[in-house]
mmCIF file of C-alpha atoms in Angstrom:
data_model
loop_
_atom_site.group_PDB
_atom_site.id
_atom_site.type_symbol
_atom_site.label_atom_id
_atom_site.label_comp_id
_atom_site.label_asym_id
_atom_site.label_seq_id
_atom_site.Cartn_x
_atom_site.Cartn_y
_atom_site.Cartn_z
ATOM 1 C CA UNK A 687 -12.538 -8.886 -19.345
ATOM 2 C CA UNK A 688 -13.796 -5.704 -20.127
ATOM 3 C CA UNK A 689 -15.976 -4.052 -17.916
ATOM 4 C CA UNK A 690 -17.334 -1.093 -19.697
ATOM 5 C CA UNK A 691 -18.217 0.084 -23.361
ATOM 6 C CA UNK A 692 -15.295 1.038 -25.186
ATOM 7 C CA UNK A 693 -17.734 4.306 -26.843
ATOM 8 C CA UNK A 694 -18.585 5.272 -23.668
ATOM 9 C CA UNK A 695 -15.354 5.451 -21.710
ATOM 10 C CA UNK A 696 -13.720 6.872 -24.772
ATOM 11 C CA UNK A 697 -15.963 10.128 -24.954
ATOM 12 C CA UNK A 698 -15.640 9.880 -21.198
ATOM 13 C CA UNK A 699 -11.846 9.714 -20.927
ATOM 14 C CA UNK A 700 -11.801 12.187 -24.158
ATOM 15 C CA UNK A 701 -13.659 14.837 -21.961
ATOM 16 C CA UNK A 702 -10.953 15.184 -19.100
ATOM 17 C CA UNK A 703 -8.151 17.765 -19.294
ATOM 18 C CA UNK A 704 -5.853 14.241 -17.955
ATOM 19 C CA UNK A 705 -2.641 15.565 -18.518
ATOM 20 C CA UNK A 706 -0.526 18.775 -17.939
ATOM 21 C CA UNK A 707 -1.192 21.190 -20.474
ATOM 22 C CA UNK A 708 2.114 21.109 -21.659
ATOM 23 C CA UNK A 709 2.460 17.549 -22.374
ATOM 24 C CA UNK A 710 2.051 17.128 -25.931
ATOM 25 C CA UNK A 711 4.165 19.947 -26.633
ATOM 26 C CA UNK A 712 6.550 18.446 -24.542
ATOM 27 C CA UNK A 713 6.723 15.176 -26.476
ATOM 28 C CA UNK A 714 6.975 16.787 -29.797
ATOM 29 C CA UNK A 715 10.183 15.274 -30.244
ATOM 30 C CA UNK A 716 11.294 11.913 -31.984
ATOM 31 C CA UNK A 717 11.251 9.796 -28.882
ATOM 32 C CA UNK A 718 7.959 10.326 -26.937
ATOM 33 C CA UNK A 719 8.848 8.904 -23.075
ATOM 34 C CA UNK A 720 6.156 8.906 -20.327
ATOM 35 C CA UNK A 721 6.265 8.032 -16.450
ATOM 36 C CA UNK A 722 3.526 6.695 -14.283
ATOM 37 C CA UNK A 723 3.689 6.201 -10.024
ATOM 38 C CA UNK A 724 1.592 2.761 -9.756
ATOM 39 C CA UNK A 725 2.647 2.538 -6.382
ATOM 40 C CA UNK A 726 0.667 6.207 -5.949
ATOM 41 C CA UNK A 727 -2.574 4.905 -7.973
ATOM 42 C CA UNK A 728 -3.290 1.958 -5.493
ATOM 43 C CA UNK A 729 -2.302 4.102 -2.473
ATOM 44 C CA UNK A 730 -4.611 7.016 -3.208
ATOM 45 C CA UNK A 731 -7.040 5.962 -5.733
ATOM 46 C CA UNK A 732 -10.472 6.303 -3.763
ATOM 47 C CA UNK A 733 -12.099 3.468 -5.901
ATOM 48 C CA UNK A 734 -9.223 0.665 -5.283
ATOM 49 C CA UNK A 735 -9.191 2.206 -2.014
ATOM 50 C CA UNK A 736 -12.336 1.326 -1.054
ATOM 51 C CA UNK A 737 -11.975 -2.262 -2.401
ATOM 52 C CA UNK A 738 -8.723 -2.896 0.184
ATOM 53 C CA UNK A 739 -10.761 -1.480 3.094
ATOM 54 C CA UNK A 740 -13.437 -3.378 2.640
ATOM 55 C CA UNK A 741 -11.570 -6.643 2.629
ATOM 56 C CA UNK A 742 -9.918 -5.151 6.011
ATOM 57 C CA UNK A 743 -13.328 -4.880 7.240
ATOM 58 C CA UNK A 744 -13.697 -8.299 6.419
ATOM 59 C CA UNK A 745 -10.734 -9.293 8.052
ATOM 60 C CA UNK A 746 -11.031 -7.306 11.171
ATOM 61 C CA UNK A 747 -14.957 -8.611 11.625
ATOM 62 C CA UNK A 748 -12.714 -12.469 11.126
ATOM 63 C CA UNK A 749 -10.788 -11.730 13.712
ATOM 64 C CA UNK A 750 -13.562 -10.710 16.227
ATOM 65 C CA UNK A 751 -15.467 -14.127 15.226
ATOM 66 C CA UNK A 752 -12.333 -15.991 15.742
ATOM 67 C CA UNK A 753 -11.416 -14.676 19.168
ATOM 68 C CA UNK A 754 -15.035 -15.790 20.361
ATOM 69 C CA UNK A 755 -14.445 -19.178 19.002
ATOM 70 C CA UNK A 756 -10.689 -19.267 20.871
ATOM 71 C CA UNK A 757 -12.198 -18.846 24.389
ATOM 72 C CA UNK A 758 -15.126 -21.266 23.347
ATOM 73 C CA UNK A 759 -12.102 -23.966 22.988
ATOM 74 C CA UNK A 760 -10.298 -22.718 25.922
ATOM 75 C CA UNK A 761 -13.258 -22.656 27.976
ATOM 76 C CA UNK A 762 -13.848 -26.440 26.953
ATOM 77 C CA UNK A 763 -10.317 -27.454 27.261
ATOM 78 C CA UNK A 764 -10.696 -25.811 31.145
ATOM 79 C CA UNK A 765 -13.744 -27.621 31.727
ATOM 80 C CA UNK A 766 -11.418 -30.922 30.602
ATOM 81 C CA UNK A 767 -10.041 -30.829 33.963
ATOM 82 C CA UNK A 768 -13.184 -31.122 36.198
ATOM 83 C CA UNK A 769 -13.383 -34.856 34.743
ATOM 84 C CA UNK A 770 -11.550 -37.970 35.571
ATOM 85 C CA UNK A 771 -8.821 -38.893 33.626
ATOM 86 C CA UNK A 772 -9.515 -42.109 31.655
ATOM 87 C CA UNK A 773 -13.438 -41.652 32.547
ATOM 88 C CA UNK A 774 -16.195 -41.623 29.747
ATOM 89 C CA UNK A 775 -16.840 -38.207 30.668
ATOM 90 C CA UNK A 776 -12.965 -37.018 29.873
ATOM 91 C CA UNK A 777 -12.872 -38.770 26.753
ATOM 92 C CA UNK A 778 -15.820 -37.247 25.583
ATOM 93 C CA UNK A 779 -15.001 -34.497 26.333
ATOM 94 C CA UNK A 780 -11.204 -34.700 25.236
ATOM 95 C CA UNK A 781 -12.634 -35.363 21.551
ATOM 96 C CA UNK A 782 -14.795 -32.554 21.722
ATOM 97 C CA UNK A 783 -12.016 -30.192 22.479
ATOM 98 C CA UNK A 784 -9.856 -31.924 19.588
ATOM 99 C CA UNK A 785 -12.616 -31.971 17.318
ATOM 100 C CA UNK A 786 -13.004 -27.820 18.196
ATOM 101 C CA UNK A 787 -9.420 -27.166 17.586
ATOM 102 C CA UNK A 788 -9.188 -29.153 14.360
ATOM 103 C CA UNK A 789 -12.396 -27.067 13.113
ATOM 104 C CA UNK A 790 -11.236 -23.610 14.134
ATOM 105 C CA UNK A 791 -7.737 -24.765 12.382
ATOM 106 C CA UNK A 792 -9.670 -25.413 8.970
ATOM 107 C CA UNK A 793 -11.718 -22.463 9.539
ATOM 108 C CA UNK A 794 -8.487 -20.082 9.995
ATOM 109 C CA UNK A 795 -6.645 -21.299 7.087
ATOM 110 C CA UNK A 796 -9.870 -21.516 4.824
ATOM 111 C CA UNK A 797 -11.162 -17.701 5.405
ATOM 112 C CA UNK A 798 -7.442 -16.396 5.573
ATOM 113 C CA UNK A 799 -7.005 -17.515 2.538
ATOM 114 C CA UNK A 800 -10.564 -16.370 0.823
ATOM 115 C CA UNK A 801 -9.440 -12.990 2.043
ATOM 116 C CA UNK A 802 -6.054 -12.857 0.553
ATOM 117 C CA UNK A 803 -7.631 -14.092 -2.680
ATOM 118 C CA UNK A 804 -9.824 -11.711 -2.411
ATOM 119 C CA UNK A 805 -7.315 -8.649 -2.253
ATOM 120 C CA UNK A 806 -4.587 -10.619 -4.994
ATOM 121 C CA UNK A 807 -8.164 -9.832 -6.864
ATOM 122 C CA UNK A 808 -8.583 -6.038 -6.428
ATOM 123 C CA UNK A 809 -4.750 -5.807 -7.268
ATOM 124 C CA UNK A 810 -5.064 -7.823 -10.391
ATOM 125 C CA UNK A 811 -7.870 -6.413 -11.713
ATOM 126 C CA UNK A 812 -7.011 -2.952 -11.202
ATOM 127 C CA UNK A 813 -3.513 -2.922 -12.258
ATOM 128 C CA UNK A 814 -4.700 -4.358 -15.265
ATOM 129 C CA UNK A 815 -7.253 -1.210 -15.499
ATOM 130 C CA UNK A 816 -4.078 1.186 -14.956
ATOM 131 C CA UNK A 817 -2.089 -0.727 -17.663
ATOM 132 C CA UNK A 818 -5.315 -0.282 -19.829
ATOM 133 C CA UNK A 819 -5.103 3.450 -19.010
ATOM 134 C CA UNK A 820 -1.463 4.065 -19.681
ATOM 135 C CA UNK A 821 -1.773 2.097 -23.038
ATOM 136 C CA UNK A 822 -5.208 4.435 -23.971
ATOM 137 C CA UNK A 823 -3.350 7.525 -23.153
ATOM 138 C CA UNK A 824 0.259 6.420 -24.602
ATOM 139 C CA UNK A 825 -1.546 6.159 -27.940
ATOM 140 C CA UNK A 826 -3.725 9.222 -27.401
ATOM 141 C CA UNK A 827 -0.626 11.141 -27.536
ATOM 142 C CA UNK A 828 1.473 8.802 -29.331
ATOM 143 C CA UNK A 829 3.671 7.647 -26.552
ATOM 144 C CA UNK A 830 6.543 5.301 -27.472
ATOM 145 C CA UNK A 831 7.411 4.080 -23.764
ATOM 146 C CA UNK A 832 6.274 4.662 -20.561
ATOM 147 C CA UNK A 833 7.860 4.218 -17.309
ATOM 148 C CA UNK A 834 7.416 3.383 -14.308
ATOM 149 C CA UNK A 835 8.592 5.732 -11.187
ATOM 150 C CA UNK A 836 8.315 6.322 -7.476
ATOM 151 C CA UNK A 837 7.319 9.371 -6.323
ATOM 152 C CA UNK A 838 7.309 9.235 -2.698
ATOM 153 C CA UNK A 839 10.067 11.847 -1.184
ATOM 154 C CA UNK A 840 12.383 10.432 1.261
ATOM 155 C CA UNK A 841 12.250 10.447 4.859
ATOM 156 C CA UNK A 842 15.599 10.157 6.787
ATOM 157 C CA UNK A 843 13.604 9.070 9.858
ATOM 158 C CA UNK A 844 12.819 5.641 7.850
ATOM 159 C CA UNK A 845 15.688 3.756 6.720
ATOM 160 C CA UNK A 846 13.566 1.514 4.216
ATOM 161 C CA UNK A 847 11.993 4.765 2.688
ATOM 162 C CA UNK A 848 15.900 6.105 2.230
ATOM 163 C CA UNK A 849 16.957 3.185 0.647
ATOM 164 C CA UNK A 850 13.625 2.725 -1.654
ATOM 165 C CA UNK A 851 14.810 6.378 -2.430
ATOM 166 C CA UNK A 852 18.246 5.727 -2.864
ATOM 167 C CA UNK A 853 16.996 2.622 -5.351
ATOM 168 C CA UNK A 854 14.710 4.446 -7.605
ATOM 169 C CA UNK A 855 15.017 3.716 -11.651
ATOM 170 C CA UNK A 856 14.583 7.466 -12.761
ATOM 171 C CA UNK A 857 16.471 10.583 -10.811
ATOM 172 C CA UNK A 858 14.630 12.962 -12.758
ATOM 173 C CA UNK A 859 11.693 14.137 -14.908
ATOM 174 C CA UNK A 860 9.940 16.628 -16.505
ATOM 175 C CA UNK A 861 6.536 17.104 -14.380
ATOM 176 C CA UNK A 862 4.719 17.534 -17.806
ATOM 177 C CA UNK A 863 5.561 13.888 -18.566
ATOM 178 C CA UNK A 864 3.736 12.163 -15.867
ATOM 179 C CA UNK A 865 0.770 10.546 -16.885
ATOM 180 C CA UNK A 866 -0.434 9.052 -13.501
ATOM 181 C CA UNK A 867 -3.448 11.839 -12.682
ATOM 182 C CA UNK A 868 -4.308 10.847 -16.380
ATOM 183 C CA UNK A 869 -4.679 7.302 -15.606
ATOM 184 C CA UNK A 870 -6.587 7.652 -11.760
ATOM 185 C CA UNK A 871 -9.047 10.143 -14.027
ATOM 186 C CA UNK A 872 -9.104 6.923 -16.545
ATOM 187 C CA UNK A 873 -10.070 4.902 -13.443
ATOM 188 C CA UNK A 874 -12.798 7.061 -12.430
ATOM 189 C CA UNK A 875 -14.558 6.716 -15.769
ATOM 190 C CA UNK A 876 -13.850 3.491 -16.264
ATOM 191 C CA UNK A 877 -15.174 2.687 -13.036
ATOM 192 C CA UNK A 878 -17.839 5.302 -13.167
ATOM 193 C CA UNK A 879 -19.414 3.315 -16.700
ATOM 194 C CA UNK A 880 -19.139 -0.250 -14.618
ATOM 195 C CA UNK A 881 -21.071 0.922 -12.127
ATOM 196 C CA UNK A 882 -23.792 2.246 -14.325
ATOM 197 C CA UNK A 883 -23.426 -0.643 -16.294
ATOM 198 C CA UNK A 884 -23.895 -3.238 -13.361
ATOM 199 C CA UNK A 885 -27.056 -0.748 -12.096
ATOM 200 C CA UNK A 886 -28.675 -0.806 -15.264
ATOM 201 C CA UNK A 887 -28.447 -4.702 -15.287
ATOM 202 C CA UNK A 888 -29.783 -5.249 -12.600
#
């Protein structure tokens, strides 16, 4: 679903110097071969940025809530052993505590579950945005394939960030053929017109 005018982000995007001044030049040639870092977009994009960290919020205020509700049921499961077992007043208060731990059971899987639905979201929606960004800019400049790389350097203190290193798809490239600040700029205006468009709904 599109969220902004196709006129609009196009003069927009149109307006930005995206890409290294040497790009096109560089892919005068007959195949024309770009690389984007993904992984760098939804790390350092301030936009999808603030999308994650708001469903950590979210999260983090959860887990505050559910902490209060954990001693609530420990409290009443304590107070379970000032009655008599087998008396009216246990098994009341036996179902109460069952009935407490069933609810706070639902009520962890339930919200756990809105949240990571909520963040598959803002990673489905956004890398959608990026491919939409890549695709604009690949036939700006008449890209034939782009690719996509890692940039992060290596760290010999980390193990997994060696061997992520030691994995990657493409050993080298020409700086001049990496579209990825093209595409976060593409973000900003696409997000920048969504935002005016949702303000001047409302």
């Amino acid at each position: 679903m599109r969220l902004f005018g196709k006129q609009t982000l196009l003069l927009g995007i149109l307006s930005l110097t995206f890409l290294a001044p040497n790009f096109a030049k560089a892919q005068d040639t007959a195949h024309r071969i770009a690389v984007v870092d993904v992984a760098h977009i939804f790390k350092n994009h301030p936009g999808i940025k603030a999308q994650v960290e708001k469903v950590e919020a979210d999260l983090k205020a959860y887990d505050t809530q559910l902490q209060a509700k954990r001693e609530e049921l420990k409290q009443a499961a304590e107070q379970l052993k000032s009655f008599k077992v087998g008396s009216a007043e246990y098994a009341a208060q036996e179902e109460l505590v069952a009935s407490m731990e069933s609810k706070l059971r639902l009520d962890m899987a339930r919200t756990r579950k809105e949240l990571s639905d909520a963040e598959a979201k803002i990673y489905f929606q956004n890398y959608k945005l990026i491919a939409d960004g890549v695709k604009f800019l690949a036939n700006h400049y008449k890209i034939n394939l782009v690719l996509r790389y890692n940039s992060e350097d290596m760290d010999l203190a980390n193990g997994e960030s060696v061997i992520r290193g030691v994995m990657k798809n493409i050993v080298y490239h020409d700086e001049s053929l990496d579209m990825t600040k093209g595409v976060m700029q593409y973000l900003d205006q696409s997000m920048k017109t969504a935002n005016s468009g949702a303000i001047s709904n409302q």
